[in-house]
Short mmCIF file of C-alpha atoms and ligand atoms in Angstrom, two decimals:
data_model
loop_
_atom_site.label_atom_id
_atom_site.label_comp_id
_atom_site.label_asym_id
_atom_site.label_seq_id
_atom_site.Cartn_x
_atom_site.Cartn_y
_atom_site.Cartn_z
CA MET H 1 81.48 89.19 109.68
CA ARG H 2 85.09 91.97 110.11
CA VAL H 3 88.29 91.48 111.21
CA LEU H 4 89.79 94.91 111.23
CA ALA H 5 93.49 95.71 112.29
CA LEU H 6 95.72 98.60 112.73
CA LEU H 7 98.66 98.65 110.95
CA ASP H 8 101.11 97.73 113.58
CA GLY H 9 98.98 94.55 113.58
CA THR H 10 97.25 95.06 116.72
CA ILE H 11 93.54 93.56 115.75
CA VAL H 12 90.99 95.49 117.54
CA ASP H 13 86.80 95.83 117.48
CA PRO H 14 85.91 96.87 114.63
CA ARG H 15 82.38 97.67 115.33
CA ALA H 16 84.66 100.21 118.15
CA PRO H 17 85.18 103.54 116.75
CA LEU H 18 88.94 103.73 114.78
CA PHE H 19 88.81 107.70 113.53
CA ARG H 20 88.58 111.31 114.59
CA ALA H 21 85.08 113.28 113.73
CA ASP H 22 87.40 115.94 111.65
CA ASP H 23 89.90 112.98 109.66
CA LEU H 24 90.23 114.08 106.12
CA GLY H 25 88.79 110.58 104.89
CA VAL H 26 86.23 111.35 106.95
CA MET H 27 85.01 115.18 106.03
CA ARG H 28 86.31 115.28 102.09
CA GLY H 29 86.98 111.31 100.90
CA ASP H 30 90.04 112.31 101.57
CA GLY H 31 92.42 109.02 100.80
CA ILE H 32 93.18 106.26 99.44
CA PHE H 33 92.56 101.81 99.46
CA GLU H 34 92.36 98.53 97.90
CA THR H 35 90.67 95.68 98.04
CA ILE H 36 92.15 92.53 97.63
CA LEU H 37 90.54 88.81 97.35
CA VAL H 38 91.94 86.20 99.88
CA ALA H 39 91.24 83.47 98.54
CA ASP H 40 92.35 79.86 101.06
CA ARG H 41 94.62 82.12 103.48
CA LYS H 42 96.42 84.46 99.84
CA PRO H 43 95.61 87.43 99.50
CA ARG H 44 95.84 87.66 94.70
CA GLU H 45 97.97 90.08 93.22
CA LEU H 46 99.06 91.89 96.92
CA GLY H 47 102.05 92.94 94.96
CA PRO H 48 99.99 94.74 92.34
CA HIS H 49 97.73 96.40 94.91
CA LEU H 50 100.21 97.76 96.95
CA ASP H 51 102.30 99.58 93.51
CA ARG H 52 98.85 100.79 93.21
CA LEU H 53 98.67 102.61 96.66
CA GLU H 54 101.92 103.39 96.18
CA ARG H 55 100.75 105.14 93.01
CA SER H 56 97.76 106.76 94.27
CA ALA H 57 99.11 107.71 97.72
CA GLY H 58 102.00 109.54 94.80
CA LEU H 59 99.20 111.46 93.28
CA MET H 60 97.72 112.82 96.03
CA GLN H 61 100.80 113.67 97.66
CA MET H 62 100.21 112.29 100.64
CA ARG H 63 102.11 110.22 103.14
CA LEU H 64 101.70 106.63 102.88
CA PRO H 65 102.58 104.48 105.39
CA GLU H 66 105.92 101.91 104.90
CA ARG H 67 104.93 98.40 102.65
CA ASP H 68 105.85 96.10 105.23
CA ALA H 69 103.40 97.93 108.09
CA TRP H 70 100.20 97.46 105.22
CA GLU H 71 101.72 93.71 104.50
CA ARG H 72 101.47 93.21 108.49
CA ALA H 73 98.01 94.55 108.62
CA ALA H 74 97.40 92.34 106.35
CA GLN H 75 98.40 89.13 107.88
CA ALA H 76 96.94 89.76 110.92
CA VAL H 77 93.49 90.50 109.30
CA ILE H 78 94.23 86.73 107.39
CA ASP H 79 96.04 85.03 110.38
CA ASN H 80 91.99 86.26 112.07
CA TRP H 81 89.91 85.12 109.55
CA PRO H 82 87.16 82.35 110.31
CA TRP H 83 88.89 80.27 107.16
CA ASP H 84 86.64 77.49 108.57
CA THR H 85 83.28 78.83 107.38
CA ALA H 86 83.94 81.72 104.76
CA PRO H 87 86.99 80.70 102.80
CA GLN H 88 86.75 83.99 100.66
CA MET H 89 87.44 87.51 101.96
CA ALA H 90 87.62 90.85 100.45
CA LEU H 91 90.16 92.81 102.03
CA LYS H 92 90.43 96.73 102.01
CA LEU H 93 93.67 98.24 102.99
CA VAL H 94 92.77 102.01 104.12
CA CYS H 95 94.62 105.10 104.42
CA THR H 96 93.76 108.72 105.48
CA ARG H 97 95.38 112.23 104.76
CA GLY H 98 94.35 112.51 108.42
CA VAL H 99 93.18 114.69 111.08
CA ASP H 100 92.38 118.51 109.44
CA GLY H 101 95.08 120.95 110.64
CA GLY H 102 97.59 118.25 111.61
CA ASP H 103 101.11 117.17 110.35
CA GLY H 104 99.30 115.06 107.63
CA THR H 105 100.09 112.14 109.45
CA PRO H 106 98.20 109.49 107.59
CA ASN H 107 95.81 106.78 109.23
CA GLY H 108 94.47 103.98 108.02
CA PHE H 109 94.01 100.02 108.78
CA ALA H 110 93.32 96.73 106.53
CA MET H 111 89.54 95.29 107.11
CA GLY H 112 88.78 91.81 106.61
CA MET H 113 85.14 91.43 105.41
CA GLN H 114 82.45 89.05 103.71
CA ILE H 115 81.89 88.89 100.44
CA GLY H 116 78.16 89.51 100.12
CA ALA H 117 75.56 87.54 97.67
CA ASP H 118 75.32 90.24 94.99
CA THR H 119 78.78 89.56 94.75
CA LEU H 120 78.44 85.89 94.17
CA ARG H 121 76.13 86.24 92.39
CA LYS H 122 77.22 88.33 89.53
CA ARG H 123 80.33 85.87 89.62
CA THR H 124 77.57 82.98 88.04
CA GLU H 125 75.04 84.63 86.32
CA GLY H 126 76.69 87.48 84.82
CA VAL H 127 75.55 90.80 84.98
CA SER H 128 74.04 93.28 82.66
CA ALA H 129 74.94 96.48 82.03
CA VAL H 130 74.34 100.25 80.97
CA THR H 131 76.22 102.42 79.25
CA LEU H 132 76.50 106.12 81.17
CA GLU H 133 78.94 109.13 80.14
CA ARG H 134 81.47 109.97 82.48
CA GLY H 135 82.05 113.69 81.24
CA TYR H 136 85.70 113.68 80.38
CA ALA H 137 88.02 113.41 77.01
CA PRO H 138 90.08 110.56 77.44
CA ASP H 139 93.24 112.66 77.18
CA VAL H 140 92.39 114.76 80.15
CA MET H 141 94.46 113.18 82.45
CA GLU H 142 97.58 113.90 81.14
CA ARG H 143 96.14 117.62 80.33
CA ALA H 144 94.36 117.88 83.94
CA PRO H 145 96.48 115.78 87.11
CA TRP H 146 93.99 117.15 89.92
CA LEU H 147 91.00 114.91 88.62
CA LEU H 148 93.45 112.55 90.15
CA LEU H 149 91.48 109.98 87.47
CA SER H 150 94.12 106.96 87.45
CA ALA H 151 94.34 107.29 91.71
CA LYS H 152 92.37 104.79 94.08
CA THR H 153 91.19 107.39 95.91
CA LEU H 154 88.43 106.79 98.96
CA SER H 155 85.89 109.60 96.60
CA TYR H 156 83.90 106.78 95.11
CA ALA H 157 80.55 108.43 95.86
CA VAL H 158 80.15 109.38 92.59
CA ASN H 159 81.08 106.51 91.12
CA MET H 160 77.87 104.49 93.58
CA ALA H 161 75.58 107.21 92.04
CA ALA H 162 76.38 105.80 89.18
CA MET H 163 75.17 102.45 90.18
CA ARG H 164 72.03 103.69 91.91
CA GLU H 165 71.65 104.88 88.51
CA ALA H 166 71.79 102.16 86.76
CA GLU H 167 69.75 99.47 89.15
CA ALA H 168 67.42 102.15 88.86
CA ARG H 169 67.16 101.53 84.45
CA GLY H 170 66.60 97.99 85.77
CA ALA H 171 70.92 96.75 84.85
CA ASP H 172 73.60 95.56 87.50
CA GLU H 173 76.47 96.81 86.02
CA VAL H 174 77.52 100.64 84.69
CA ILE H 175 80.22 101.01 81.82
CA PHE H 176 81.42 104.31 81.74
CA THR H 177 82.06 106.15 78.10
CA ALA H 178 84.49 109.21 77.66
CA THR H 179 83.17 111.71 75.56
CA ASP H 180 85.00 110.99 72.31
CA GLY H 181 82.52 107.67 72.85
CA SER H 182 85.13 105.32 73.46
CA VAL H 183 84.89 103.36 76.75
CA LEU H 184 86.73 103.67 79.87
CA GLU H 185 85.96 101.25 82.79
CA GLY H 186 82.85 100.19 84.99
CA PRO H 187 82.57 102.06 88.90
CA THR H 188 85.22 99.63 90.53
CA SER H 189 85.86 97.21 87.05
CA THR H 190 87.58 96.82 83.91
CA VAL H 191 86.02 95.99 80.78
CA VAL H 192 87.53 93.23 78.74
CA ILE H 193 86.37 92.85 75.57
CA ALA H 194 87.13 89.49 73.36
CA GLN H 195 87.68 89.32 69.42
CA GLY H 196 89.05 86.46 67.64
CA ARG H 197 91.42 85.24 70.07
CA THR H 198 92.81 89.03 71.16
CA LEU H 199 91.97 90.23 74.31
CA LEU H 200 91.00 93.60 74.74
CA THR H 201 91.05 96.57 77.42
CA THR H 202 91.52 100.52 77.75
CA PRO H 203 94.88 101.94 78.45
CA PRO H 204 94.83 103.63 82.05
CA SER H 205 96.10 106.69 79.98
CA SER H 206 92.01 107.25 79.29
CA GLY H 207 92.10 108.19 83.13
CA ILE H 208 91.15 104.72 84.19
CA LEU H 209 92.58 102.49 87.09
CA LYS H 210 94.68 100.11 85.80
CA GLY H 211 93.15 96.88 86.58
CA THR H 212 95.28 94.46 88.85
CA THR H 213 92.20 91.33 88.13
CA GLN H 214 92.77 92.34 84.28
CA GLY H 215 96.56 92.60 84.17
CA ALA H 216 96.87 88.75 85.97
CA LEU H 217 93.64 87.70 83.55
CA PHE H 218 96.02 88.75 80.59
CA ARG H 219 99.14 87.61 81.45
CA ALA H 220 97.35 84.18 81.51
CA ALA H 221 95.86 84.60 78.11
CA GLU H 222 98.97 85.53 76.75
CA LYS H 223 100.61 81.95 78.03
CA ALA H 224 98.30 80.46 76.83
CA GLY H 225 98.51 81.52 73.02
CA TRP H 226 96.23 84.55 72.60
CA LYS H 227 96.69 88.24 71.67
CA THR H 228 96.35 90.80 74.52
CA GLU H 229 95.58 94.87 73.42
CA VAL H 230 95.91 97.39 75.24
CA ALA H 231 94.17 100.25 73.29
CA LYS H 232 90.78 102.39 73.33
CA PHE H 233 88.13 101.49 70.86
CA PRO H 234 84.74 101.92 70.96
CA THR H 235 81.46 101.74 72.74
CA SER H 236 80.17 100.21 69.06
CA ALA H 237 82.93 97.47 70.07
CA LEU H 238 81.29 96.37 73.05
CA PHE H 239 78.08 94.82 70.74
CA GLU H 240 80.03 93.96 67.93
CA SER H 241 82.60 91.20 70.62
CA ASP H 242 82.75 87.65 70.56
CA GLY H 243 82.35 88.46 74.69
CA VAL H 244 82.37 91.01 77.11
CA TRP H 245 83.73 91.27 80.75
CA LEU H 246 83.98 93.37 83.53
CA ALA H 247 87.48 92.54 85.58
CA SER H 248 87.82 93.58 89.13
CA SER H 249 88.92 92.23 92.51
CA VAL H 250 86.89 90.88 94.42
CA ARG H 251 83.83 89.92 91.45
CA LEU H 252 86.91 87.96 89.59
CA VAL H 253 85.44 88.24 85.58
CA SER H 254 81.54 88.48 85.67
CA GLN H 255 80.50 87.63 81.48
CA VAL H 256 78.05 90.88 80.69
CA HIS H 257 74.96 89.33 78.69
CA THR H 258 73.48 92.84 78.24
CA ILE H 259 74.48 96.49 77.04
CA ASP H 260 71.89 98.87 77.18
CA GLY H 261 68.56 97.21 76.82
CA THR H 262 70.40 94.40 73.75
CA GLU H 263 71.94 90.98 74.42
CA ILE H 264 75.28 90.61 73.39
CA LYS H 265 77.45 87.39 72.46
CA SER H 266 77.49 86.19 75.77
CA ASP H 267 79.29 82.35 75.62
CA ALA H 268 79.44 79.93 77.84
CA ASP H 269 81.85 77.80 76.83
CA LEU H 270 83.90 81.31 75.44
CA HIS H 271 83.79 82.82 79.43
CA ALA H 272 84.19 79.24 81.47
CA GLU H 273 87.55 79.53 79.09
CA ILE H 274 88.19 83.53 80.68
CA ASN H 275 87.84 82.25 83.57
CA ARG H 276 89.89 79.38 84.06
CA LEU H 277 92.61 81.47 82.01
CA TYR H 278 92.19 84.05 85.48
CA GLU H 279 92.39 81.33 87.71
CA SER H 280 95.70 79.31 86.52
CA ASN H 281 97.22 82.56 88.28
CA TYR H 282 97.01 80.91 91.46
C1 PLP Z 301 87.03 102.32 88.97
C2 PLP Z 301 87.86 101.23 88.97
N1 PLP Z 301 88.80 100.30 87.85
C3 PLP Z 301 88.66 98.78 88.17
C4 PLP Z 301 89.09 98.45 89.06
C5 PLP Z 301 89.21 96.72 88.79
O1 PLP Z 301 90.69 97.14 89.71
P1 PLP Z 301 90.84 95.31 90.55
O2 PLP Z 301 90.41 94.35 89.22
O3 PLP Z 301 92.34 95.41 90.69
O4 PLP Z 301 90.16 94.85 91.34
C6 PLP Z 301 88.64 99.02 90.47
C7 PLP Z 301 88.26 98.17 91.38
O5 PLP Z 301 87.41 98.66 92.47
C8 PLP Z 301 87.92 100.10 90.13
O6 PLP Z 301 87.42 100.52 91.51
#
């Protein structure tokens, strides 16, 4: 199931061609995107997603259509989604730098997509993960902004290759590590660990994406009396913690039960509490 809207709010046939072959997004992955969960017609964390889209465009030095246009397109998709049969959808906002040699006019769209069975399974059954090195030092983002480490660009081929490597090793997910052995993020998720009543995640300054789901979880956790911390932590902390989760907009907060073939603490009650906290935002 797909519902596709242009930025003027027009609904178009999702099977019809939309981009020119010489669009830089098509030829070079030169563009940005966001993926937003819409549950019962309400987009979750729309403001933070649009903020991040703007931040990504800034890092990419590309023009971005106005916020109004994204909101209009998102609403058009929501208004045309078959809510009776599919109560949740993944809403993609995509923007490319436009055609090669053009005047820099960006091309964008909003598309609603059905949530895959694999994602739903990860929500309920939890995941196994492997740690894979990303090959960057955690301070490279500041030294080398051209690596675009904290932007959500369309160039996800490396992230998808890492997911295939996980699959080849018999795991569901990846946890990337930096050259100093500290934990970074998943290819499409933020890593959160619990140490007692403290939730901990890696700082975006280590060259990771600032997660909107992690942000929502921490917001609710703080209100409920948890301590939250955004700080670097070593890979060993994954094995010593009281729980590890991978958070992302559509998969939500999935519990990790196995890392590199070793079972880790994955308490069902704690997982239920973490999920209640996250859901209490909505
Ligand atoms: C690399 C990366 N890190 C983290 C996340 C989690 O971000 P969010 O919670 O905003 O979906 C994503 C989402 O797809 C991602 O691609």
